[in-house]
Amino acid sequence: MSEKTPKKRKGFVLGYYPGMNMWTLFFFVYLYMPMVVLVAYSFNDGNRAQIWQGFSTRWFYRAFINDDIQNAALNSLIIAVCATVVATVLATLAALVLARGGEFRGRSASLGMVTLPLIVPEIATAVATLSFFAIIGFQLGMLSIIIAHTVFCIPFAFLPIRARLEGMDTDLEQAAGDLYANAWETFRFVTLPILAPGIVAGAMLAFIISVDDFIITLMVSGAGATTLPLYIYGMIRQGITPEVNVISTVMLAISIAFITAYWFISARGDTVKGH
Amino acid sequence: MSESDATNALSVRNVVKQFGSGPNAVTALNNVSVDIQSNEFFTLLGPSGCGKTTLLRLTAGFEQPTAGEIFLFGEEIEDLPPHERPVNTVFQHYALFPHMTVEENIGFGLRMQKWSGPEIRARVNETLALVKMEQFATRKPVQLSGGQQQRIALARALAPRPKVLLLDEPLSALDLKLRQAMRNELKTLQRETGITFIFVTHDQEEALTMSDRIAVMSAGLIQQIGAPLEIYERPINRFVADFIGDTNFIETRIDQVSGNRALCVAGGELQFETDVVDGHGIGDAVTLAVRPERITLQKTMLRSKDMPVIEEATYLGTDTSYEINIGDGVVVTVRDQNAEAGMGRFAAGENVKLTFSDGAARMLVD
Amino acid sequence: MNLPRSIAARRALGLAPALITVAIFMVLPMLILLVFSFLEADPYGGVEPRFSVEAYIQLLYEIDFDDALVFNPIYLGIIWRSIFLALVATVGCLILGFPVAYFITRQDPRMQNLMLYLITLPFWTNQLVRVYSWILILAKDGVIEQPLKAVGILDGSLGMMYSNGAIAIGLVYSYLPLMVLPIYASLEKLDFRLIEAAHDLYADRMKVMREIITPLAMPGIIAGCILVFVPSLGAFIAPDLLGGGKKLMLGSLIHLQFASSRNWPFGSAIAICLLMLVMVALMVQARSAAKRRAMEAGR
Ligand SMILES: Nc1ncnc2c1ncn2[C@@H]1O[C@H](COP(=O)(O)OP(=O)(O)OP(=O)(O)O)[C@@H](O)[C@H]1O
Ligand SMILES: [Mg+2]
């Protein structure tokens, strides 16, 4: 027998498809390149948004001292906070009934109703809401925006809360009942603390959805109430200065911060739920 | 290069399989070699985690060996992907394709091999008949019971007439009665089709009743290969003796040697005659393995402290198991068949006389 | 504090606020929209309360100088472009997203989590901003053209903006995560032993993909396609910013009727058409989901 040199094994790996990793890389480049470009261009020195003319932070300063932007940001914040608070309260109550209330007639219809705003195209919601306000003679402005936002924020607040409730051990509530807690005490001291991460997660989603909304806001805003996305849209429409890149970058940063926080909150929730 | 005899259905040569690398590496197979003959019903038997499934998966091509070679009828196959190996697998949990009917499942391998429609239909029907499942042809797997799914898994793997059929604990999900019935059917199928079966189990009864030969594995190594009778009667080491059936291990010394026979004395004055293992001589400490059912108990009128005495009797239905102190603190287990109704023949505290059939005791290598 | 005793009363109390809110501010407005689509337009915005099917007739015909109805393909063309671009976006997302969804399932759990996070993240960021960033890339003298010009490969412009292609890129970009996530969810449930079994039965990689992986991922694929198709159909931002208002889609057309054209009944009629198309798509999905449940029942 001759001395055997170890063979190089080609090896057939099941489930592996050649090129898939490069494809995935390309995918992520496609997904992130525009955002990277946007952030980079917010440091553009030139007077036109799309044409790179050197590095500068002057547009950050310009955007920061712009009163219109400050007003728009304040409007966005007020609208988002109001819509989030109302939508989260409504969603929490509904989730408690739908996840904990047992089977009852109209349960799946109710579920469909709560999540309805998710499936109706936004443009249809927008014009329908506008028509509604028009017919009842409601003055368009901050309040009409808040109402519209509350409606489509409900399902976004609802889903994480329901997910949290469904992952929760019902034994805990029964144990509390066993220990002479009444229904309200059980809810206050057992259900609510465990549910808290779900509520926070739901509220964050609702908030971000409200801050980001464009088309519905556009239709029901009337003249005075400009939000950040409306302001950005306006700037894009009238010849573009790098200021729009700056606000867009700031909005991007806000969303990313919120979603990252949301991700961690719901991930931590998962570890609690298992035990 | 290693040579392989083309008459062997499967030859495994010095195969090593490691999972992972660095400090977390697990060696699932540690230099395994085995030859499996054509038309053989060959069983891999061993405790959980000993590497049975791994050896099967290497043969099927789902994993690559870290070192060593695998030959199928003389052809080296370890670099071939699974779909180029004329080997089929019956999976432990069947792995039936849920979106295909029974017929489509069975015909899948044939279709992939580009058989024509009528040929596929003929073979599918033939195979369905073989496993007695004709009336289920158009059902989906979810509409079948566990035992029926098992038959379809078998039929699917048999339909392309592989050169070797790999079965990974195919009966483990079935209840006892069905399992016993399927044993006979599998054995019959193997004989009728003439396909080499490599069967994995950790159930020794299954292994003993079905196999032509058995490889007993432990910790990534093959401990012994042999016919069921050989494995049971002549286990070569403590692991095999312990794993297959119940065994008394008696630590003793060689008292006399004549030719290749040795005489050992254990306990008070019980004498065992065995074949001597190479390299042992008078005075050496050895371990004897004695099967509980190979010791016969006899009533005795004598009452003496030096006589073997029954410490405990356990009723087991078909027979009674006795713990017997044979002196010097050595306790052996003996099984005595319950030929008559009622409890066993002896009660705790009674003295008994022990006799052995020839070759009841076996000297172990280690 | 006391809660009502009866469970039915508690249910009603919990559900009522959300349901009433959605009913008043979502369902009722939809019905109003339906009514509007059968009324006459008020040239100063809003509607005249007189029954008319003019809005629907206007979709197909226009009235020429001597009051005769003449077939007018413009709006059908816009509907067709909406469906076509939504389909292109759906197929684009599928081609781009399917291999990625599969690739993610082959990673270890930590990596899977990271990748899912990276895919979800853009979806929650402002869509307007994300589509706008494509203007920077595709525009005349933008990120693509500027360097090409600098090295002298290009002179003039590629004219990438304001094209169907630009809209499609924007749509794919907007809704890609909605394709990847459901496909990932169904592939993740796929039993890897089925892939082994198929290889064992002589299927090569492509056949395994065609015969096993794709059919078993089908519920996820269908869900993903619906989730991309529906919002693409009514998209406003991508066609508006990247199509420059020249290549109209349903979303922009509806907006136009309520904003500058002031023909609310016509806008309502188009919105109703859009909702019908969405309903058809959702029914397709419901049927496939029901089929899947039937298949899984009893497992
Ligand atoms: N993919 C893998 N990665 C890491 N370790 C593995 C892998 N597959 C098997 N092992 C390890 O290899 C060893 C042998 O596993 P194998 O599945 O072959 O055992 P087995 O004899 O089939 O056991 P059982 O009777 O429980 O099925 C075990 O220690 C197992 O943990
Ligand atoms: Mg195993």
XYZ file of N, CA, C and O in Angstrom, chain A residues 141-275:
540
model
N -57.572 70.295 9.621
C -56.495 70.897 10.395
C -55.855 69.852 11.281
O -55.940 68.650 10.984
N -55.247 70.292 12.358
C -54.563 69.347 13.255
C -55.498 68.243 13.736
O -55.141 67.069 13.739
N -56.715 68.637 14.137
C -57.623 67.646 14.727
C -58.008 66.573 13.714
O -58.034 65.379 14.020
N -58.281 66.999 12.474
C -58.663 65.997 11.473
C -57.487 65.048 11.215
O -57.679 63.843 11.033
N -56.260 65.580 11.238
C -55.101 64.695 11.052
C -54.992 63.721 12.213
O -54.799 62.517 12.019
N -55.171 64.227 13.417
C -55.045 63.344 14.590
C -56.072 62.221 14.517
O -55.757 61.053 14.766
N -57.303 62.564 14.138
C -58.339 61.522 14.056
C -57.946 60.472 13.012
O -57.978 59.262 13.282
N -57.554 60.934 11.835
C -57.200 59.981 10.780
C -56.027 59.110 11.222
O -56.026 57.886 11.005
N -55.025 59.726 11.843
C -53.868 58.949 12.290
C -54.246 57.919 13.338
O -53.777 56.787 13.310
N -55.128 58.323 14.269
C -55.533 57.387 15.316
C -56.092 56.109 14.697
O -55.757 55.001 15.108
N -56.911 56.270 13.673
C -57.560 55.101 13.082
C -56.529 54.134 12.498
O -56.538 52.940 12.798
N -55.592 54.664 11.690
C -54.686 53.674 11.075
C -53.562 53.256 12.008
O -52.848 52.298 11.733
N -53.405 53.935 13.147
C -52.422 53.485 14.136
C -52.942 52.325 14.982
O -52.156 51.580 15.574
N -54.270 52.192 15.058
C -54.829 51.147 15.929
C -54.256 49.762 15.614
O -53.749 49.091 16.506
N -54.289 49.302 14.355
C -53.762 47.947 14.121
C -52.265 47.824 14.417
O -51.814 46.767 14.861
N -51.501 48.886 14.186
C -50.064 48.785 14.449
C -49.783 48.682 15.940
O -48.833 48.023 16.354
N -50.603 49.329 16.759
C -50.454 49.181 18.201
C -51.007 47.832 18.647
O -50.481 47.188 19.549
N -52.053 47.398 17.964
C -52.776 46.185 18.365
C -51.921 44.912 18.211
O -51.874 44.075 19.114
N -51.236 44.784 17.070
C -50.583 43.502 16.764
C -49.506 43.102 17.781
O -49.516 41.970 18.260
N -48.574 43.992 18.148
C -47.583 43.573 19.150
C -48.212 43.257 20.507
O -47.770 42.334 21.188
N -49.257 43.992 20.865
C -49.888 43.740 22.170
C -50.560 42.368 22.158
O -50.430 41.577 23.091
N -51.247 42.083 21.067
C -51.902 40.780 20.991
C -50.872 39.652 20.993
O -51.053 38.627 21.646
N -49.761 39.852 20.251
C -48.721 38.818 20.205
C -48.208 38.550 21.613
O -48.019 37.403 22.023
N -48.004 39.616 22.368
C -47.513 39.482 23.733
C -48.524 38.710 24.594
O -48.170 37.831 25.367
N -49.802 39.053 24.443
C -50.836 38.384 25.230
C -50.930 36.915 24.885
O -51.138 36.069 25.748
N -50.777 36.606 23.604
C -50.924 35.205 23.214
C -49.749 34.371 23.669
O -49.869 33.172 23.881
N -48.578 35.023 23.835
C -47.426 34.279 24.334
C -47.436 34.141 25.845
O -46.605 33.464 26.423
N -48.396 34.791 26.496
C -48.396 34.843 27.955
C -49.075 33.622 28.548
O -50.023 33.092 28.007
N -48.566 33.214 29.678
C -49.067 32.039 30.355
C -50.363 32.387 31.098
O -50.360 33.221 31.983
N -51.491 31.757 30.758
C -52.744 32.081 31.467
C -52.696 31.587 32.905
O -53.442 32.065 33.743
N -51.799 30.616 33.174
C -51.684 30.109 34.541
C -51.421 31.230 35.531
O -51.899 31.206 36.661
N -50.620 32.240 35.075
C -50.267 33.333 35.975
C -51.515 34.039 36.475
O -51.648 34.333 37.656
N -52.444 34.292 35.548
C -53.652 34.986 35.942
C -54.504 34.117 36.850
O -55.084 34.580 37.823
N -54.544 32.822 36.513
C -55.321 31.920 37.356
C -54.701 31.826 38.741
O -55.399 31.806 39.746
N -53.364 31.813 38.784
C -52.683 31.754 40.070
C -53.036 32.976 40.900
O -53.310 32.882 42.095
N -53.083 34.150 40.241
C -53.424 35.372 40.962
C -54.853 35.286 41.491
O -55.129 35.634 42.644
N -55.769 34.790 40.653
C -57.148 34.633 41.090
C -57.209 33.696 42.285
O -57.948 33.903 43.248
N -56.385 32.664 42.245
C -56.307 31.690 43.311
C -55.856 32.357 44.610
O -56.219 31.947 45.695
N -55.028 33.394 44.468
C -54.509 34.091 45.644
C -55.392 35.284 46.021
O -54.914 36.291 46.512
N -56.694 35.187 45.741
C -57.705 36.143 46.199
C -57.601 37.523 45.556
O -58.079 38.504 46.104
N -56.916 37.640 44.402
C -56.933 38.919 43.707
C -58.237 39.005 42.938
O -58.658 38.026 42.329
N -58.906 40.152 42.959
C -60.095 40.281 42.135
C -59.671 40.605 40.705
O -58.483 40.770 40.417
N -60.653 40.701 39.816
C -60.327 40.837 38.399
C -59.460 42.072 38.151
O -58.476 42.026 37.418
N -59.822 43.186 38.788
C -59.074 44.411 38.561
C -57.646 44.288 39.118
O -56.677 44.649 38.460
N -57.530 43.725 40.319
C -56.197 43.562 40.910
C -55.332 42.639 40.066
O -54.142 42.872 39.870
N -55.968 41.563 39.580
C -55.231 40.650 38.719
C -54.692 41.389 37.497
O -53.529 41.256 37.122
N -55.557 42.208 36.911
C -55.128 42.946 35.732
C -54.029 43.941 36.084
O -52.997 44.011 35.429
N -54.237 44.665 37.177
C -53.325 45.739 37.537
C -51.944 45.199 37.938
O -50.914 45.756 37.575
N -51.915 44.112 38.703
C -50.643 43.668 39.275
C -50.014 42.486 38.552
O -48.851 42.183 38.766
N -50.795 41.795 37.728
C -50.223 40.638 37.023
C -50.194 40.882 35.516
O -49.134 40.928 34.896
N -51.378 41.069 34.931
C -51.435 41.164 33.475
C -50.685 42.390 32.946
O -49.848 42.287 32.058
N -50.981 43.533 33.532
C -50.438 44.779 32.993
C -48.905 44.817 33.012
O -48.291 45.148 31.991
N -48.257 44.473 34.134
C -46.781 44.502 34.115
C -46.185 43.568 33.065
O -45.206 43.917 32.413
N -46.799 42.384 32.898
C -46.250 41.457 31.909
C -46.523 41.966 30.502
O -45.743 41.791 29.587
N -47.653 42.658 30.378
C -48.062 43.147 29.072
C -47.277 44.394 28.667
O -47.179 44.724 27.480
N -46.687 45.074 29.662
C -46.068 46.385 29.417
C -45.138 46.425 28.191
O -45.260 47.339 27.371
N -44.219 45.457 28.033
C -43.350 45.535 26.845
C -44.139 45.516 25.543
O -43.789 46.220 24.596
N -45.219 44.745 25.505
C -46.057 44.706 24.304
C -46.693 46.059 24.052
O -46.755 46.535 22.922
N -47.160 46.690 25.119
C -47.806 47.996 24.971
C -46.787 49.035 24.490
O -47.063 49.826 23.586
N -45.597 48.993 25.102
C -44.560 49.940 24.685
C -44.210 49.712 23.216
O -44.125 50.656 22.414
N -44.033 48.454 22.840
C -43.689 48.135 21.449
C -44.785 48.630 20.509
O -44.511 49.258 19.479
N -46.045 48.356 20.881
C -47.160 48.781 20.043
C -47.200 50.299 19.912
O -47.400 50.842 18.812
N -46.977 50.988 21.021
C -47.006 52.447 21.000
C -45.889 52.989 20.102
O -46.090 53.957 19.357
N -44.730 52.347 20.163
C -43.619 52.831 19.339
C -43.921 52.664 17.855
O -43.635 53.559 17.046
N -44.490 51.516 17.504
C -44.850 51.319 16.099
C -45.858 52.363 15.665
O -45.737 52.982 14.608
N -46.872 52.579 16.520
C -47.912 53.545 16.182
C -47.290 54.925 15.987
O -47.602 55.640 15.030
N -46.390 55.274 16.884
C -45.757 56.595 16.824
C -45.003 56.765 15.503
O -45.169 57.765 14.798
N -44.209 55.764 15.160
C -43.371 55.881 13.974
C -44.234 55.922 12.713
O -43.958 56.646 11.760
N -45.316 55.136 12.739
C -46.216 55.128 11.590
C -46.878 56.498 11.419
O -47.032 57.013 10.319
N -47.235 57.084 12.550
C -47.870 58.400 12.491
C -46.887 59.460 11.995
O -47.212 60.261 11.119
N -45.678 59.453 12.543
C -44.689 60.464 12.139
C -44.379 60.337 10.644
O -44.180 61.335 9.954
N -44.349 59.089 10.146
C -43.945 58.852 8.766
C -45.066 59.054 7.752
O -44.810 59.138 6.560
N -46.316 59.080 8.228
C -47.406 59.032 7.253
C -47.404 60.254 6.335
O -47.194 61.383 6.749
N -47.662 59.980 5.069
C -47.669 61.076 4.117
C -49.018 61.247 3.425
O -49.655 62.300 3.522
N -49.486 60.217 2.736
C -50.583 60.440 1.798
C -51.887 60.795 2.498
O -52.623 61.676 2.071
N -52.174 60.101 3.618
C -53.421 60.409 4.329
C -53.342 61.820 4.904
O -54.291 62.610 4.799
N -52.178 62.129 5.484
C -51.989 63.480 6.022
C -52.182 64.536 4.936
O -52.818 65.566 5.154
N -51.614 64.235 3.764
C -51.716 65.190 2.655
C -53.174 65.525 2.359
O -53.532 66.679 2.138
N -54.039 64.493 2.366
C -55.425 64.724 1.985
C -56.237 65.404 3.073
O -57.175 66.131 2.768
N -55.946 65.164 4.340
C -56.825 65.694 5.396
C -56.182 66.837 6.174
O -56.635 67.186 7.254
N -55.116 67.438 5.625
C -54.387 68.418 6.429
C -54.955 69.834 6.331
O -54.739 70.643 7.224
N -55.659 70.127 5.264
C -56.107 71.511 5.125
C -54.919 72.427 4.887
O -53.834 71.967 4.542
N -55.114 73.711 5.134
C -54.064 74.650 4.758
C -52.981 74.787 5.823
O -51.795 74.678 5.547
N -53.377 74.952 7.078
C -52.412 75.359 8.089
C -51.474 74.284 8.599
O -50.322 74.557 8.905
N -51.974 73.072 8.705
C -51.228 72.066 9.441
C -50.244 71.317 8.548
O -50.612 70.401 7.838
N -48.993 71.716 8.603
C -47.965 71.024 7.821
C -47.147 70.129 8.746
O -46.685 70.569 9.792
N -46.991 68.866 8.336
C -46.134 67.962 9.110
C -44.800 67.832 8.391
O -44.653 68.308 7.257
N -43.843 67.163 9.026
C -42.526 67.013 8.408
C -42.581 66.368 7.035
O -42.002 66.890 6.076
N -43.263 65.196 6.890
C -43.311 64.603 5.550
C -43.939 65.549 4.523
O -43.469 65.623 3.387
N -44.989 66.284 4.920
C -45.590 67.228 3.975
C -44.582 68.302 3.587
O -44.484 68.703 2.422
N -43.817 68.755 4.568
C -42.825 69.792 4.294
C -41.757 69.270 3.334
O -41.382 69.943 2.369
N -41.308 68.032 3.603
C -40.299 67.427 2.727
C -40.843 67.305 1.303
O -40.175 67.645 0.323
N -42.093 66.855 1.219
C -42.705 66.693 -0.109
C -42.740 68.022 -0.844
O -42.398 68.119 -2.026
N -43.126 69.047 -0.099
C -43.158 70.372 -0.702
C -41.792 70.783 -1.226
O -41.659 71.306 -2.341
N -40.767 70.525 -0.440
C -39.418 70.910 -0.858
C -38.976 70.134 -2.092
O -38.291 70.660 -2.966
N -39.351 68.827 -2.129
C -38.964 68.025 -3.295
C -39.631 68.586 -4.548
O -39.034 68.672 -5.612
N -40.891 68.981 -4.375
C -41.643 69.479 -5.526
C -41.095 70.800 -6.071
O -41.010 70.997 -7.271
N -40.729 71.716 -5.135
C -40.198 72.990 -5.639
C -38.706 72.883 -5.688
O -38.080 73.102 -4.687
N -38.076 72.489 -6.713
C -36.605 72.489 -6.818
C -35.951 72.215 -5.471
O -36.380 72.697 -4.439
N -34.928 71.434 -5.536
C -34.493 70.820 -4.304
C -33.211 71.460 -3.788
O -32.242 71.597 -4.527
N -33.199 71.847 -2.511
C -31.940 72.254 -1.893
C -31.476 71.122 -0.993
O -32.271 70.286 -0.591
N -30.181 71.117 -0.644
C -29.683 70.041 0.214
C -30.364 70.020 1.581
O -30.239 69.057 2.311
N -31.084 71.059 1.927
C -31.811 71.055 3.185
C -32.744 69.850 3.279
O -32.915 69.262 4.339
N -33.330 69.472 2.151
C -34.265 68.348 2.164
C -33.522 67.057 2.512
O -34.033 66.196 3.205
N -32.280 66.987 2.056
C -31.476 65.810 2.422
C -31.256 65.767 3.924
O -31.294 64.706 4.546
N -31.034 66.932 4.490
C -30.766 67.002 5.924
C -31.988 66.547 6.723
O -31.886 65.679 7.586
N -33.166 67.083 6.393
C -34.353 66.678 7.168
C -34.634 65.199 6.953
O -35.009 64.490 7.881
N -34.454 64.746 5.715
C -34.689 63.324 5.444
C -33.758 62.467 6.285
O -34.173 61.456 6.854
N -32.509 62.877 6.359
C -31.554 62.113 7.158
C -31.978 62.089 8.623
O -31.932 61.046 9.280
N -32.451 63.238 9.104
C -32.881 63.292 10.502
C -34.083 62.368 10.713
O -34.149 61.605 11.682
N -35.026 62.388 9.773
C -36.188 61.500 9.907
C -35.783 60.037 9.883
O -36.310 59.213 10.626
N -34.825 59.749 9.015
C -34.302 58.383 8.928
C -33.709 57.968 10.268
O -33.987 56.880 10.788
N -32.937 58.859 10.856
C -32.282 58.550 12.126
C -33.323 58.309 13.215
O -33.195 57.369 14.010
N -34.391 59.149 13.218
C -35.431 58.968 14.240
C -36.082 57.597 14.087
O -36.232 56.833 15.045
N -36.438 57.261 12.842
C -37.099 55.964 12.614
C -36.191 54.824 13.037
O -36.627 53.879 13.698
N -34.934 54.889 12.646
C -34.015 53.799 12.950
C -33.860 53.652 14.461
O -33.888 52.539 14.988
N -33.769 54.778 15.156
C -33.632 54.715 16.612
C -34.855 54.036 17.221
O -34.735 53.133 18.055
N -36.038 54.436 16.757
C -37.255 53.854 17.314
C -37.354 52.368 17.019
O -37.688 51.575 17.890
N -37.079 52.007 15.789
C -37.249 50.602 15.422
C -36.217 49.733 16.107
O -36.511 48.618 16.535
N -35.032 50.246 16.275
C -34.018 49.468 16.979
C -34.453 49.258 18.436
O -34.362 48.149 18.970
N -34.957 50.316 19.043
C -35.442 50.187 20.422
C -36.586 49.178 20.473
O -36.630 48.304 21.344
N -37.500 49.285 19.507
C -38.625 48.350 19.443
C -38.127 46.907 19.353
O -38.610 46.007 20.032
N -37.110 46.721 18.500
C -36.565 45.376 18.276
C -36.036 44.792 19.584
O -36.289 43.651 19.928
N -35.321 45.649 20.330
C -34.746 45.147 21.586
C -35.830 44.881 22.613
O -35.787 43.882 23.321
N -36.828 45.777 22.674
C -37.899 45.572 23.651
C -38.632 44.272 23.366
O -38.869 43.465 24.256
N -38.962 44.040 22.095
C -39.722 42.812 21.824
C -38.839 41.585 21.962
O -39.306 40.526 22.335
N -37.526 41.718 21.703
C -36.637 40.564 21.883
C -36.533 40.231 23.366
O -36.554 39.072 23.757
N -36.451 41.274 24.217
C -36.367 41.006 25.642
C -37.670 40.392 26.130
O -37.678 39.504 26.964
N -38.772 40.871 25.578
C -40.060 40.297 25.924
C -40.085 38.789 25.690
O -40.608 38.032 26.480
N -39.449 38.363 24.599
C -39.445 36.944 24.259
C -38.782 36.112 25.336
O -39.225 35.023 25.652
N -37.687 36.650 25.900
C -36.991 35.836 26.891
C -37.800 35.743 28.172
O -37.736 34.749 28.864
N -38.574 36.797 28.478
C -39.399 36.734 29.679
C -40.510 35.712 29.502
O -40.805 34.927 30.380
N -41.062 35.714 28.301
C -42.262 34.933 28.054
C -42.018 33.435 28.177
O -42.895 32.690 28.584
N -40.802 33.011 27.880
C -40.533 31.576 27.911
C -40.618 30.957 29.292
O -40.734 29.753 29.422
N -40.554 31.776 30.368
C -40.428 31.147 31.678
C -41.520 31.552 32.651
O -41.966 32.640 32.676
